[in-house]
Coordinates of C-alpha atoms and ligand atoms in Angstrom, one line a residue:
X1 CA 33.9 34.0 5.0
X2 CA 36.0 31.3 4.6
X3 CA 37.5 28.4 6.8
X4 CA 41.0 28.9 8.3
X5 CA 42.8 26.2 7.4
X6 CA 45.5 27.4 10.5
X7 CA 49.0 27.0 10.1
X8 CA 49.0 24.6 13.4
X9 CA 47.5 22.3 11.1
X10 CA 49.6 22.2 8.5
X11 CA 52.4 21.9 10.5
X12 CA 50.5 18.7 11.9
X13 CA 50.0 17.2 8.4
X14 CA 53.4 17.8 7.8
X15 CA 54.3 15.1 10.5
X16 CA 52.0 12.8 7.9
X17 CA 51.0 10.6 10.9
X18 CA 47.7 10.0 12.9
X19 CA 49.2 10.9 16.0
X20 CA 49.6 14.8 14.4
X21 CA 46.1 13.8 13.2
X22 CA 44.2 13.6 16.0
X23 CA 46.2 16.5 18.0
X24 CA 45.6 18.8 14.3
X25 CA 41.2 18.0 15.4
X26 CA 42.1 18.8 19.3
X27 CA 43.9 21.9 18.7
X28 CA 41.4 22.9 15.9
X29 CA 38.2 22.4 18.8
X30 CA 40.3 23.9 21.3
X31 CA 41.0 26.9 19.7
X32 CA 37.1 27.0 18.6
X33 CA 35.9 26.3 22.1
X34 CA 38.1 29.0 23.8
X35 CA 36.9 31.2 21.0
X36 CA 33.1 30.6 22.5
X37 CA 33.4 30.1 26.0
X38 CA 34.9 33.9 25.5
X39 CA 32.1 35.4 23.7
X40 CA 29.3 32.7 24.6
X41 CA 30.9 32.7 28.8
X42 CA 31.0 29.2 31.2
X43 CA 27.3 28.6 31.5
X44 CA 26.9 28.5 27.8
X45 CA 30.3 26.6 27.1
X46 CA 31.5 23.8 29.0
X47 CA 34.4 21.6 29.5
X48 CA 34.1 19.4 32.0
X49 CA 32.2 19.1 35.3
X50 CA 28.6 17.8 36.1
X51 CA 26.3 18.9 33.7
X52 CA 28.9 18.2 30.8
X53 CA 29.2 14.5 32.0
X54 CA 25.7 14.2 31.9
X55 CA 25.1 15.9 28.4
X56 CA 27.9 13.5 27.3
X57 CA 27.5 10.6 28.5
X58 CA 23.6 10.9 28.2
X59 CA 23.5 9.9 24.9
X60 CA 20.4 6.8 24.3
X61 CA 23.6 4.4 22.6
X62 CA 26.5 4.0 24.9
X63 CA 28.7 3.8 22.0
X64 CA 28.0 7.3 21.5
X65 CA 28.8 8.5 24.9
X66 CA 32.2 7.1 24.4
X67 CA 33.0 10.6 22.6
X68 CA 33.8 12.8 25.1
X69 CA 34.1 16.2 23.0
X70 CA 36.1 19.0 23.5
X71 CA 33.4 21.5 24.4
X72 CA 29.9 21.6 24.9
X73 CA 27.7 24.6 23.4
X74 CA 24.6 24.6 25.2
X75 CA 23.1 27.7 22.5
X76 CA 20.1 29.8 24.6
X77 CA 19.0 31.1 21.4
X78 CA 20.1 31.0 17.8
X79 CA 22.2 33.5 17.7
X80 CA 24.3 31.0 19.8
X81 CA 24.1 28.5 17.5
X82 CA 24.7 31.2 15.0
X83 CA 27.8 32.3 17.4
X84 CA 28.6 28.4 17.7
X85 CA 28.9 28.0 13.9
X86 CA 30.7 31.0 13.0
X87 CA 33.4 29.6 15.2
X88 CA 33.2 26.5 14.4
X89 CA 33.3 27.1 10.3
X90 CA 36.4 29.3 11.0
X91 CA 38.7 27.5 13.2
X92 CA 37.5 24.1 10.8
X93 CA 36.7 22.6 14.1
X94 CA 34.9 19.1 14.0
X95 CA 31.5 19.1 15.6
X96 CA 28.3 17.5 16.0
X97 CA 24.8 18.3 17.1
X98 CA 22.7 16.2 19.7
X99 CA 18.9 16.9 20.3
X100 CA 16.9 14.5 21.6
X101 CA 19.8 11.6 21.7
X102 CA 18.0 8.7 20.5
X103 CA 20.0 8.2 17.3
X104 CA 21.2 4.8 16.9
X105 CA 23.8 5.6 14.0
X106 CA 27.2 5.1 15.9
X107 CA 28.8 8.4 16.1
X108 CA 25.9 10.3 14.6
X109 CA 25.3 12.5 17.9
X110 CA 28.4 12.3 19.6
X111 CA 32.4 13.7 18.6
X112 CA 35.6 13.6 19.9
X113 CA 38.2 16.4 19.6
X114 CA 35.4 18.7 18.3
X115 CA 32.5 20.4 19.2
X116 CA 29.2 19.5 20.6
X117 CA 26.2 21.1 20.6
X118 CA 23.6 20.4 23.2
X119 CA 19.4 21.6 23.0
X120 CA 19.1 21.3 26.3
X121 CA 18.7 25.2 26.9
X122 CA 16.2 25.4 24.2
X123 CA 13.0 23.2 25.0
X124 CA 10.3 25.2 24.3
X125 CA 7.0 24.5 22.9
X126 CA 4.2 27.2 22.5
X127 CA 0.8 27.1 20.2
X128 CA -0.6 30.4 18.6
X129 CA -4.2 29.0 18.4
X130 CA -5.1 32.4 15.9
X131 CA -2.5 30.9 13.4
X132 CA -3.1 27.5 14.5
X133 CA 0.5 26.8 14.4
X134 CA 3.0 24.8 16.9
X135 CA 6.7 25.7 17.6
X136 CA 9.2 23.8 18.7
X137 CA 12.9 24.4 19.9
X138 CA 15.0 21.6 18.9
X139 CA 15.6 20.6 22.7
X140 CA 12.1 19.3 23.2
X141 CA 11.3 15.7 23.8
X142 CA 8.1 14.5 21.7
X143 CA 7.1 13.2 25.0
X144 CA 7.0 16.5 26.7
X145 CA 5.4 18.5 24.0
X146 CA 2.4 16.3 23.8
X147 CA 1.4 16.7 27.0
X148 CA 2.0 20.1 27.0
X149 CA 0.1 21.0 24.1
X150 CA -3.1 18.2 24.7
X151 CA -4.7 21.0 26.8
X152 CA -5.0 23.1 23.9
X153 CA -6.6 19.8 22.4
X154 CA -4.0 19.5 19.5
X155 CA -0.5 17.4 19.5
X156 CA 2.6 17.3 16.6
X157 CA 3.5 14.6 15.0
X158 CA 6.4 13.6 16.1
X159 CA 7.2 10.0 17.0
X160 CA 5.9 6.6 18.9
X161 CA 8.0 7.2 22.4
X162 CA 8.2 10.0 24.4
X163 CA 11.6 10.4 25.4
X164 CA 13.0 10.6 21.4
X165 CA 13.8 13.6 20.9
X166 CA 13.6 16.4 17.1
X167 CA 16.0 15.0 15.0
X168 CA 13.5 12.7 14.1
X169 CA 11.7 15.1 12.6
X170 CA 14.6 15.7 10.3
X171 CA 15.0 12.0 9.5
X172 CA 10.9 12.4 8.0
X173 CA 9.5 10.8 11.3
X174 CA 7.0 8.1 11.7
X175 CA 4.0 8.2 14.3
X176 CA 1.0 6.3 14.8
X177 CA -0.9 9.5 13.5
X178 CA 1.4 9.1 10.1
X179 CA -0.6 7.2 7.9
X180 CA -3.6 9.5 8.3
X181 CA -1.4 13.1 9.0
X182 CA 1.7 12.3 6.8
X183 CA 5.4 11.7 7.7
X184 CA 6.2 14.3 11.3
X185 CA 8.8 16.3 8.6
X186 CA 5.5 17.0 6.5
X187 CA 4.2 18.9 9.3
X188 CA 6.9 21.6 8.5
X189 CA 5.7 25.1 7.9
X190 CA 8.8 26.7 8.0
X191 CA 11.8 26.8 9.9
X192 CA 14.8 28.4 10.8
X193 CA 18.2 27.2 9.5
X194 CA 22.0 27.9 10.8
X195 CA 23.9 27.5 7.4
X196 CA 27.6 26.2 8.8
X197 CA 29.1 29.4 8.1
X198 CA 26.9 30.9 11.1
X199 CA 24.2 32.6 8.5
X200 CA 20.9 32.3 9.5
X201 CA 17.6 31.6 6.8
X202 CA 14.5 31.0 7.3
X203 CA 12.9 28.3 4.9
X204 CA 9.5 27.5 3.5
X205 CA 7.8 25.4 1.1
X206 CA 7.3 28.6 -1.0
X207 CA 9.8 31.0 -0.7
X208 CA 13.7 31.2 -2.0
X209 CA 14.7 28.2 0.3
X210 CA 12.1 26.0 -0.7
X211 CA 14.7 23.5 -2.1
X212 CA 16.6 23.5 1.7
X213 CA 13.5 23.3 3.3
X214 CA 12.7 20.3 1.2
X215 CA 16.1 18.5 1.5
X216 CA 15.5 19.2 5.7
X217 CA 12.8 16.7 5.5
X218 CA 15.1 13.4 5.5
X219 CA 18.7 14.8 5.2
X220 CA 19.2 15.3 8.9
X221 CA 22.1 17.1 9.7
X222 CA 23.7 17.3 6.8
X223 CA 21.7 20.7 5.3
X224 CA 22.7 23.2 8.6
X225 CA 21.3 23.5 12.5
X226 CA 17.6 23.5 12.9
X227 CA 16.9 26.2 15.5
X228 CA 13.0 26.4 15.4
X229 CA 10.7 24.3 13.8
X230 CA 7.2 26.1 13.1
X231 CA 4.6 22.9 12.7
X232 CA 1.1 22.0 11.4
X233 CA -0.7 20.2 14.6
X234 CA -3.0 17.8 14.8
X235 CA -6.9 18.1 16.3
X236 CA -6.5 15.4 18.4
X237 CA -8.9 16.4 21.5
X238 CA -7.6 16.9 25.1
X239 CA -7.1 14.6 27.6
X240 CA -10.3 13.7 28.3
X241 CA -11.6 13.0 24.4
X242 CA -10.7 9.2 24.0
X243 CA -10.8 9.9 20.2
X244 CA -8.8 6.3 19.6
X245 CA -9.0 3.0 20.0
X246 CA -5.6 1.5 21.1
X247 CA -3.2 1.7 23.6
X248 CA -3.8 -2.0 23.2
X249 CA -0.5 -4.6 23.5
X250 CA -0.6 -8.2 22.6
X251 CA 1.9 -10.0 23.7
X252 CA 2.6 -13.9 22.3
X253 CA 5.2 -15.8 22.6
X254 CA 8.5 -15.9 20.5
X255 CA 7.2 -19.5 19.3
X256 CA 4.1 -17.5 17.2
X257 CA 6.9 -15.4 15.8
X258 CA 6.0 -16.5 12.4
X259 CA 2.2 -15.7 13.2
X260 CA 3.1 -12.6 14.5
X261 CA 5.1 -12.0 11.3
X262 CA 2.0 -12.8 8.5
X263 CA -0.3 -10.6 10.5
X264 CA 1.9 -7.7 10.0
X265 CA 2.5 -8.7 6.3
X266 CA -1.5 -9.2 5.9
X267 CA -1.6 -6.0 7.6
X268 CA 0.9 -3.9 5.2
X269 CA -0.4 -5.8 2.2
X270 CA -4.7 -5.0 2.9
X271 CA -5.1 -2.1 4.8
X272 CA -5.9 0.7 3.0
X273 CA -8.0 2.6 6.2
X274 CA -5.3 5.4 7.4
X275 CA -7.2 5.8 10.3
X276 CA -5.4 2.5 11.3
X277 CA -1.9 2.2 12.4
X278 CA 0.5 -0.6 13.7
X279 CA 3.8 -1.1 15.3
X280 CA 5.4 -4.6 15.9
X281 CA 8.3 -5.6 17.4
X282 CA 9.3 -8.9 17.8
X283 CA 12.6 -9.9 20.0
X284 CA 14.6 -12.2 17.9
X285 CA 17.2 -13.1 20.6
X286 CA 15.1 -14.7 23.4
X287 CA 12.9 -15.8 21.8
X288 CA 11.0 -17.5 25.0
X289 CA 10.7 -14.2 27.1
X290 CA 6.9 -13.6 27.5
X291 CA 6.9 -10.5 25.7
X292 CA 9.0 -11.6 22.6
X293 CA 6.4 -10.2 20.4
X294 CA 4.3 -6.9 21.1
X295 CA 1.5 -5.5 18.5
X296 CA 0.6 -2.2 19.0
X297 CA -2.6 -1.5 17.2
X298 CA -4.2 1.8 16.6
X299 CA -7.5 3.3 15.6
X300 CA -8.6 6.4 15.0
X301 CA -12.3 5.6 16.0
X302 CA -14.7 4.3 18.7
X303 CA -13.2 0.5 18.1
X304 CA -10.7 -1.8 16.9
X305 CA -12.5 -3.1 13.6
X306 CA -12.3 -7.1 13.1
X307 CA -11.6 -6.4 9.5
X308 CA -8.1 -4.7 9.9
X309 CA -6.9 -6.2 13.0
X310 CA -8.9 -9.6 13.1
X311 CA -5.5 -11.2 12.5
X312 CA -3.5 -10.4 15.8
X313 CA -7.1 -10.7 17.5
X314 CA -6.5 -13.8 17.2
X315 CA -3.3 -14.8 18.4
X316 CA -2.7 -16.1 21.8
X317 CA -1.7 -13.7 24.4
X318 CA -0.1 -13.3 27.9
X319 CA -0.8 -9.7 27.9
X320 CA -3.5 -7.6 26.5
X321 CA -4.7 -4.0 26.8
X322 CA -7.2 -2.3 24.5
X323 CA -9.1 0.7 26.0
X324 CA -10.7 4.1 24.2
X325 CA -7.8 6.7 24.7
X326 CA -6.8 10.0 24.1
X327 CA -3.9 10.9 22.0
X328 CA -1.6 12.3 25.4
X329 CA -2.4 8.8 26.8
X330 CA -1.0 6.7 23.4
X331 CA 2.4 8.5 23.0
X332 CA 3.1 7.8 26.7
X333 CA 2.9 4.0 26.4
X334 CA 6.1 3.3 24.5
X335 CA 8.8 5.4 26.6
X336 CA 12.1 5.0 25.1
X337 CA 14.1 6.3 27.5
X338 CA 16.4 3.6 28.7
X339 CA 20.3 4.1 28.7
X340 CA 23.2 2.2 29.2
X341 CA 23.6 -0.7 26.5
X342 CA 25.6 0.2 23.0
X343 CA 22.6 0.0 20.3
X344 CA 22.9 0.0 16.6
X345 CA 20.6 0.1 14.0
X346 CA 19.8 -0.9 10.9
X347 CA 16.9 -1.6 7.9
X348 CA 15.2 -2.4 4.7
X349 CA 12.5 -0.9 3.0
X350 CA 10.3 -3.5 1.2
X351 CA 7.0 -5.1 -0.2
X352 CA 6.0 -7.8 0.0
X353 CA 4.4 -11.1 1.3
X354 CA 4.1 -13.3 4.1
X355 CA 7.5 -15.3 3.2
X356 CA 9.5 -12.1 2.4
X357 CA 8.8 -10.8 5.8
X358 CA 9.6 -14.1 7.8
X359 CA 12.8 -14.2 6.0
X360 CA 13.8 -10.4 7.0
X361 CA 12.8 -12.1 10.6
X362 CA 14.7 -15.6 9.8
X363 CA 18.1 -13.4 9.2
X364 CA 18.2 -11.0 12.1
X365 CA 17.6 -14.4 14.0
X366 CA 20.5 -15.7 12.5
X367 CA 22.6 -12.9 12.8
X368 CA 21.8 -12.5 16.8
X369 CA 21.7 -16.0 17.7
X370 CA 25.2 -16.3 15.7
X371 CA 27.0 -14.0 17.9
X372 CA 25.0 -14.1 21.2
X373 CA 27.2 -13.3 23.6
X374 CA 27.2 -9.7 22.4
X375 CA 23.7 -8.7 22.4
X376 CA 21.8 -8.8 25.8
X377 CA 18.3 -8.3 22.7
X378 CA 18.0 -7.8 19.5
X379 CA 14.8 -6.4 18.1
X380 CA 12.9 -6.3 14.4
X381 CA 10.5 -3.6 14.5
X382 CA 7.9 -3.3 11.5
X383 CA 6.4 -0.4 10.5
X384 CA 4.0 0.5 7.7
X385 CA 4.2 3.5 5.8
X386 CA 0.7 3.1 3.7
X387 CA 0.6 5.3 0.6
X388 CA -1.9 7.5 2.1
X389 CA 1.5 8.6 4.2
X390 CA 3.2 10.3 1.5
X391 CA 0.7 12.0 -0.2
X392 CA 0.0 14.3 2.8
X393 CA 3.0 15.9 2.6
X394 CA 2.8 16.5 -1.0
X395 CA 0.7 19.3 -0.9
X396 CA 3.2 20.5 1.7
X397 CA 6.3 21.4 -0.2
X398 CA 7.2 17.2 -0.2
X399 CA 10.5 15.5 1.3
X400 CA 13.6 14.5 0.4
X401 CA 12.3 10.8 1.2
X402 CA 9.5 10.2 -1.4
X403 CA 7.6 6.9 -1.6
X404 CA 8.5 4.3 1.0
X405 CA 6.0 0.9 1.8
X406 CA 7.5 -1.0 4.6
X407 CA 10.1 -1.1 6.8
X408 CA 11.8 -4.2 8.7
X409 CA 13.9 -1.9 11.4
X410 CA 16.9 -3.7 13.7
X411 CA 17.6 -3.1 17.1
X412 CA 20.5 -4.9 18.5
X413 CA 21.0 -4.1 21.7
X414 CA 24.3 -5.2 22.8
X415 CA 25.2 -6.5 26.5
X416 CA 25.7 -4.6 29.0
X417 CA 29.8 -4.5 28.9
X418 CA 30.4 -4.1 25.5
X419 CA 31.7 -0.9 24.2
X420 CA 32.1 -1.5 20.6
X421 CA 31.1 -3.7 17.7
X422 CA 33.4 -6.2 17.2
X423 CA 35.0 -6.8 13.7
X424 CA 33.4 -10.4 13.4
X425 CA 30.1 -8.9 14.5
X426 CA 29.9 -5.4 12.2
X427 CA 30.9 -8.1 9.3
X428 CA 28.0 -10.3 10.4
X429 CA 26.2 -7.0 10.2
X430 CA 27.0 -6.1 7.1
X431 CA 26.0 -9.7 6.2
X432 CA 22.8 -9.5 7.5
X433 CA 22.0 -5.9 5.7
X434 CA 22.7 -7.3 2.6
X435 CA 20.1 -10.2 3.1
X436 CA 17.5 -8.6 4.2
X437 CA 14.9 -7.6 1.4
X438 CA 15.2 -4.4 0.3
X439 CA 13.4 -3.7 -3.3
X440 CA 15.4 -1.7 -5.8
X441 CA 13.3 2.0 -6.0
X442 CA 12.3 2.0 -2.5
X443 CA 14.0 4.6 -0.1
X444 CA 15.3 3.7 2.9
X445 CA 14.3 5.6 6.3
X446 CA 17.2 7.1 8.0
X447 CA 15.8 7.4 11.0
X448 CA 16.0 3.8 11.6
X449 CA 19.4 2.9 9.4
X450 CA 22.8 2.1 10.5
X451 CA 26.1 4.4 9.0
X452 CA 27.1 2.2 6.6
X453 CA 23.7 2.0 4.5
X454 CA 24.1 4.7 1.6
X455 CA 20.2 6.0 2.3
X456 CA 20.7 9.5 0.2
X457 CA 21.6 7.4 -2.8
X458 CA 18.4 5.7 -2.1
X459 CA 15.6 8.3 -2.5
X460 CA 14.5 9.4 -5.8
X461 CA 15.3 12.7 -5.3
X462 CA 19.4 12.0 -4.9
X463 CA 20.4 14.3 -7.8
X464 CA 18.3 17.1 -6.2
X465 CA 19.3 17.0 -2.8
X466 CA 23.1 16.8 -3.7
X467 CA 22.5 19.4 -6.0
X468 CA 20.8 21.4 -3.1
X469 CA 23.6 20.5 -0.7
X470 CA 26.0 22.0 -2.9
X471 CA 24.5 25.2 -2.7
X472 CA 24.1 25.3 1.0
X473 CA 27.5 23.9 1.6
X474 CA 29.8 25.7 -1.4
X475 CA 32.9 24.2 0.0
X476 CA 31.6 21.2 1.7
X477 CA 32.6 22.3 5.3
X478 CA 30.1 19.3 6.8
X479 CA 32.2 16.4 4.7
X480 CA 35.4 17.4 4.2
X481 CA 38.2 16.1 6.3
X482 CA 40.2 18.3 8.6
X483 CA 43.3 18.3 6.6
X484 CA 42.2 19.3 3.2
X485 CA 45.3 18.7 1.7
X486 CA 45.5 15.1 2.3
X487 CA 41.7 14.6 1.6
X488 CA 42.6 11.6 -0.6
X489 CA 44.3 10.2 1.9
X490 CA 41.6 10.5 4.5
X491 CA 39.0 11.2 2.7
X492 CA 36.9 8.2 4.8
X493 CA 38.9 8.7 8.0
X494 CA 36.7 11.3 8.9
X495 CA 34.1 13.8 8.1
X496 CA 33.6 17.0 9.7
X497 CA 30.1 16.9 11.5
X498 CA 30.9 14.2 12.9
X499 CA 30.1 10.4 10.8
X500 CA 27.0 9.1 9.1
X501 CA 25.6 9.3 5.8
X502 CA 27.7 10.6 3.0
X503 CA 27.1 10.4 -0.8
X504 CA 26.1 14.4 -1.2
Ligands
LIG1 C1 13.6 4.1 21.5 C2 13.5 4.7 20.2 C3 12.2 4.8 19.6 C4 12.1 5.4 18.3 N1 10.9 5.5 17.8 C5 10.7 6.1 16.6 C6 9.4 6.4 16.0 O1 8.4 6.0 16.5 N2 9.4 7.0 14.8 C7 10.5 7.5 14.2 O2 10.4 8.1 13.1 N3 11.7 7.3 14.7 C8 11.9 6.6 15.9 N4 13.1 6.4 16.4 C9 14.3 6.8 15.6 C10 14.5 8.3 15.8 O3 13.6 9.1 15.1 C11 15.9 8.7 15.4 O4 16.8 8.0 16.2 C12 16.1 10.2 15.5 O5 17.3 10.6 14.8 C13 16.2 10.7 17.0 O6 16.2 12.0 17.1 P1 16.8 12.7 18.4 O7 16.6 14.1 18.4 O8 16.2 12.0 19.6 O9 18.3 12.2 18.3 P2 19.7 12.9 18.1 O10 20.6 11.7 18.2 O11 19.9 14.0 19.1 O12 19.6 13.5 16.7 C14 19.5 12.6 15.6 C15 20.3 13.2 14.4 O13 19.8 14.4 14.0 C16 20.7 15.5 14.1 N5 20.1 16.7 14.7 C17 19.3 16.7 15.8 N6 18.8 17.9 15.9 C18 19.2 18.7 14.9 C19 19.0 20.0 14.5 N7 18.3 20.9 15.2 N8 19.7 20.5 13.4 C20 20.4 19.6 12.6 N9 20.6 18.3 13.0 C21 20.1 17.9 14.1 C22 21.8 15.0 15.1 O14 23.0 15.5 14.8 C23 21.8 13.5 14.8 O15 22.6 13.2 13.7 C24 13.2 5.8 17.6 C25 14.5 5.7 18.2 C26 14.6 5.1 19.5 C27 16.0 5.0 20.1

C-alpha cells in the first residue's frame, strides 16, 4: 500500500500559496477522520465536545494545546491504532501521538489540521509473576503503575514524577532506580509496533526486528506507535519494605546556588556506588524563593552514607526530609502534574568540573533574567547518568542512545499569558544552547531537549538508526511534507507526524 497523494491536493498546490496549504492538511485529516469515525464510530473518534477539549487542551505545555486537531482517535486496542494508521498512511493525513503529555518539545504531542491520537483508552498495567514480566499500555501514567504494581512488591522503571506519562520510555527514560537498573527503555523485553502503514510487528532484542526494537529505545516517535510495552521490573518490596533511604529534600537558598552547583559536580565526578542517585534542580529566575534549590538524594540502603552525599549534608537548609521509604512512596514525591504555563525545554550533555557546571548555571541565569517578563521560572535540572547506567542495558539488546555522563536540563516555564515564544526570546534560546557545555561524542537525551537540537545526529549510532528508519519508513511517510511535489519548497514547513527531531 501506498499513500494517496489525492487529487484535492494537487489541485491545492496548484494555487502555490499557504492559504491552499493549510486547507490541502485540513481536507487531507478530514477526509482521514470521517474515514475512522465510520469504521472506528463516535466514542472512538471525536471532534469536538467535552472529552475532546480536555484531551486537547490537556497537554503538560500550553503551547501544545494551542493545536486543536482535526480528530481525536482514542484506539481501545491496537487494531485501532492499526485502523488509525491505515487511514492515516492513505489519505497522507498529518498526525501526532500523545501518551502521557509531558513532552516539552513544542508541537511534539500536539497537531493541527491532522490527526491525534490519544492513550487514554488504553491504561492498563498487569504483572505475570510466572514470567516475571510487566505490561504496559501506552496510556498509563508512571505514577499510576507503581502503585499498582508495589503490591506485587516490584515497580518499572519509568521516571522521577508520577504524572509523566510512556513516551519517556521511548526517549530512553531516567529514574532514580537508573543508575543501578539501567535507562527505563532498557527494561524493554519486547513490544508491539504499528509501522505507519497500519502493519503491526512485534519486536525483540533477538528476533527479525531487533534493529527497530533497538532504534525504539531513544528515537521516540519517529520508528511507528508503540501499542504494548512488555518490561523487566524491578524487586523493589511493597509498600511496607522501606528498602531506601531518601525521599529526602534540601532546600537552600538561591544565594548557595554555586554550592548547590559543586555538590552536584563532586557528585557526578566521585560517585561510582549505583545504589546512589540524585536529582537537582535549582530555579535560576528567583533566585530568592525559599525553595530555589532542591536536592533529591537517593539510596538504595538503610542510610544516606556521609561519603556520597556529605556535600549537600552540609549545606544550609530551610527544608529537609530524609526518612527510610519504600519505592511506591519515592516516585510519589515529585508529581509533575501541573498545567497551564507554555514550557520548553532544552539541554547539554557534559563532563566535567565544578566551573563547567556553574557556567551551564551562569547562562540559563543570563538567558532568564535577560528576558524576564516572559518566564514566571525557569529551571536547571541535573541529572547523572553514571556509567554503571548504560551497561545494564547492554546485555539487553542496547539503545539507540549509547554512552551519556551528565546532563544540565532547562525548564523555562513561561508566564502565565504567554502563548508563544517570542522571536527575541527563541533567538536568546538558541543563544543560550549554544553556550552551554556540551562535549563533542556525548549524546544528547531527548527526553529533556528542545526541537531545534539535532539529538539523532548526536548518538553514536546515527548511521544505524537512519539506516533502520529507512527500512521501517520506505517512503518516509513520518517526514515528508504533505505536498510531495513541492518538498523542496517546504521541505522545513512541515513534517508529517507532527514537528521535532529530524535528521533520519
Ligand atoms: C514534570 C516533568 C518531569 C519529568 N521527569 C522526567 C524524569 O524523571 N525522567 C525522564 O526520563 N524524563 C522526564 N521528563 C521528560 C519526559 O520523559 C518526556 O517529556 C517524555 O517525552 C514524556 O512522555 P509522555 O508520554 O508523558 O509525553 P507525550 O508528550 O505524550 O509523549 C512524548 C513523545 O513520545 C511520543 N509517543 C508517546 N507515546 C508513544 C507511542 N506509544 N508510540 C510512539 N510515540 C509515542 C509522542 O508523540 C511525543 O512525541 C519529565 C518531564 C516533565 C514535564
Amino acid at each position: 500500500m501506498s499513500p494517496v497523494f489525492n487529487t484535492l491536493a494537487l489541485s491545492c498546490i496548484l494555487c502555490f500559496s499557504t492559504v491552499c496549504l493549510v486547507l490541502t492538511d485540513l481536507a487531507a485529516a478530514t477526509y482521514a477522520c470521517t474515514n475512522l469515525t465510520a469504521t472506528l464510530g463516535t466514542k472512538n473518534v471525536l471532534e469536538s465536545g467535552a472529552q475532546y477539549s480536555i484531551t486537547a487542551n490537556g497537554t503538560w505545555s500550553l503551547f501544545n494545546s494551542l493545536d486543536q486537531p482535526t480528530c481525536i482517535v482514542y484506539p481501545a486496542s491496537t487494531a485501532h491504532v492499526q485502523t488509525a494508521m491505515t487511514a492515516i498512511y492513505e489519505t497522507g493525513s498529518k498526525y501526532a501521538v500523545i501518551a502521557g503529555g509531558h513532552s516539552g518539545m513544542v508541537g511534539y504531542n500536539s497537531i493541527t489540521n491532522g490527526v491525534l491520537i490519544s492513550f487514554e483508552m488504553m491504561q492498563n498495567v498487569s504483572y505475570d509473576a510466572s514470567l516475571d514480566l510487566v505490561t504496559v499500555q501506552p496510556g498509563v501514567h508512571w505514577g499510576n503503575a507503581i502503585n499498582y504494581l508495589q503490591s506485587f512488591g516490584v515497580a518499572v522503571l519509568g521516571g522521577r514524577a508520577a504524572d509523566v506519562g510512556t513516551g519517556l520510555l521511548l526517549g530512553g527514560g531516567i529514574s532514580f532506580l537508573a543508575p543501578e537498573y539501567g535507562w527505563s527503555a532498557d527494561s524493554l523485553k519486547e513490544a508491539d509496533v504499528v509501522l505507519v502503514d497500519g502493519s503491526l510487528i512485534t519486536a525483540t532484542a533477538t528476533n527479525q526486528y531487533h534493529d527497530l526494537f533497538r532504534a525504539l529505545k531513544g528515537g521516540v516517535n519517529r520508528f511507528g506507535i508503540v501499542t504494548r510495552y512488555v518490561l523487566y521490573p524491578v524487586h523493589t518490596g511493597t509498600a511496607a519494605d522501606k528498602n531506601w533511604y531518601s525521599g529526602l529534600i534540601v532546600v537552600v537558598p538561591g544565594s548557595l546556588s554555586a554550592a548547590v552547583s559543586n555538590a552536584s559536580a563532586a557528585f557526578v565526578r566521585e560517585n561510582i556506588d549505583p545504589k546512589a542517585s540524585m536529582m537537582v534542580i535549582m530555579n535560576t529566575l528567583n533566585l530568592t524563593a525559599p525553595d530555589a534549590n532542591i536536592a533529591y538524594l537517593f539510596y538504595h540502603g538503610a542510610s544516606l552514607p556521609e561519603s556520597i552525599f556529605g556535600a549537600f549534608f552540609s549545606l544550609p537548609s530551610t527544608f529537609r526530609s530524609l526518612s527510610p521509604l519504600s519505592y511506591a512512596d519515592i516516585a510519589a514525591i515529585v508529581d509533575g502534574s501541573a498545567r497551564g504555563n507554555g514550557q520548553q525545554f532544552g539541554a547539554a550533555a557534559f563532563l566535567g568540573d565544578e566551573a563547567t557546571f556553574l557556567e551551564g548555571y551562569n547562562h540559563l541565569v543570563n538567558f532568564t533574567t535577560h528576558y524576564e517578563s516572559q518566564f514566571a521560572a525557569s529551571f536547571m535540572v541535573i541529572s547523572p547518568v553514571p556509567r554503571s547506567q548504560w551497561t545494564v542495558g547492554k546485555a539487553r539488546g542496547g539503545n539507540a542512545i549509547g554512552d551519556h555522563e551528565c546532563g544540565h536540563d532547562f525548564y523555562p516555564l513561561y508566564a502565565a499569558g504567554v502563548l508563544a515564544v517570542l522571536d527575541d526570546v527563541s533567538a536568546g534560546f538558541d543563544l543560550l544552547l549554544s553556550q552551554v557545555q556540551t562535549n563533542s561524542g556525548l549524546p544528547l537525551f531527548i527526553n529533556e531537549c528542545d526541537v531545534s537540537q539535532n539529538v539523532f545526529s548526536t548518538y553514536p549510532g546515527y548511521s544505524t538508526l537512519k539506516r533502520t528508519y529507512a527500512k521501517y519508513d520506505p517512503t518516509r511517510f513520518v517526514f515528508l511534507p504533505s505536498f510531495v511535489p513541492l518538498l523542496t519548497l517546504y521541505s522545513s514547513f512541515s513534517v508529517r507526524n507532527t514537528v521535532g527531531p529530524v535528521g533520519l
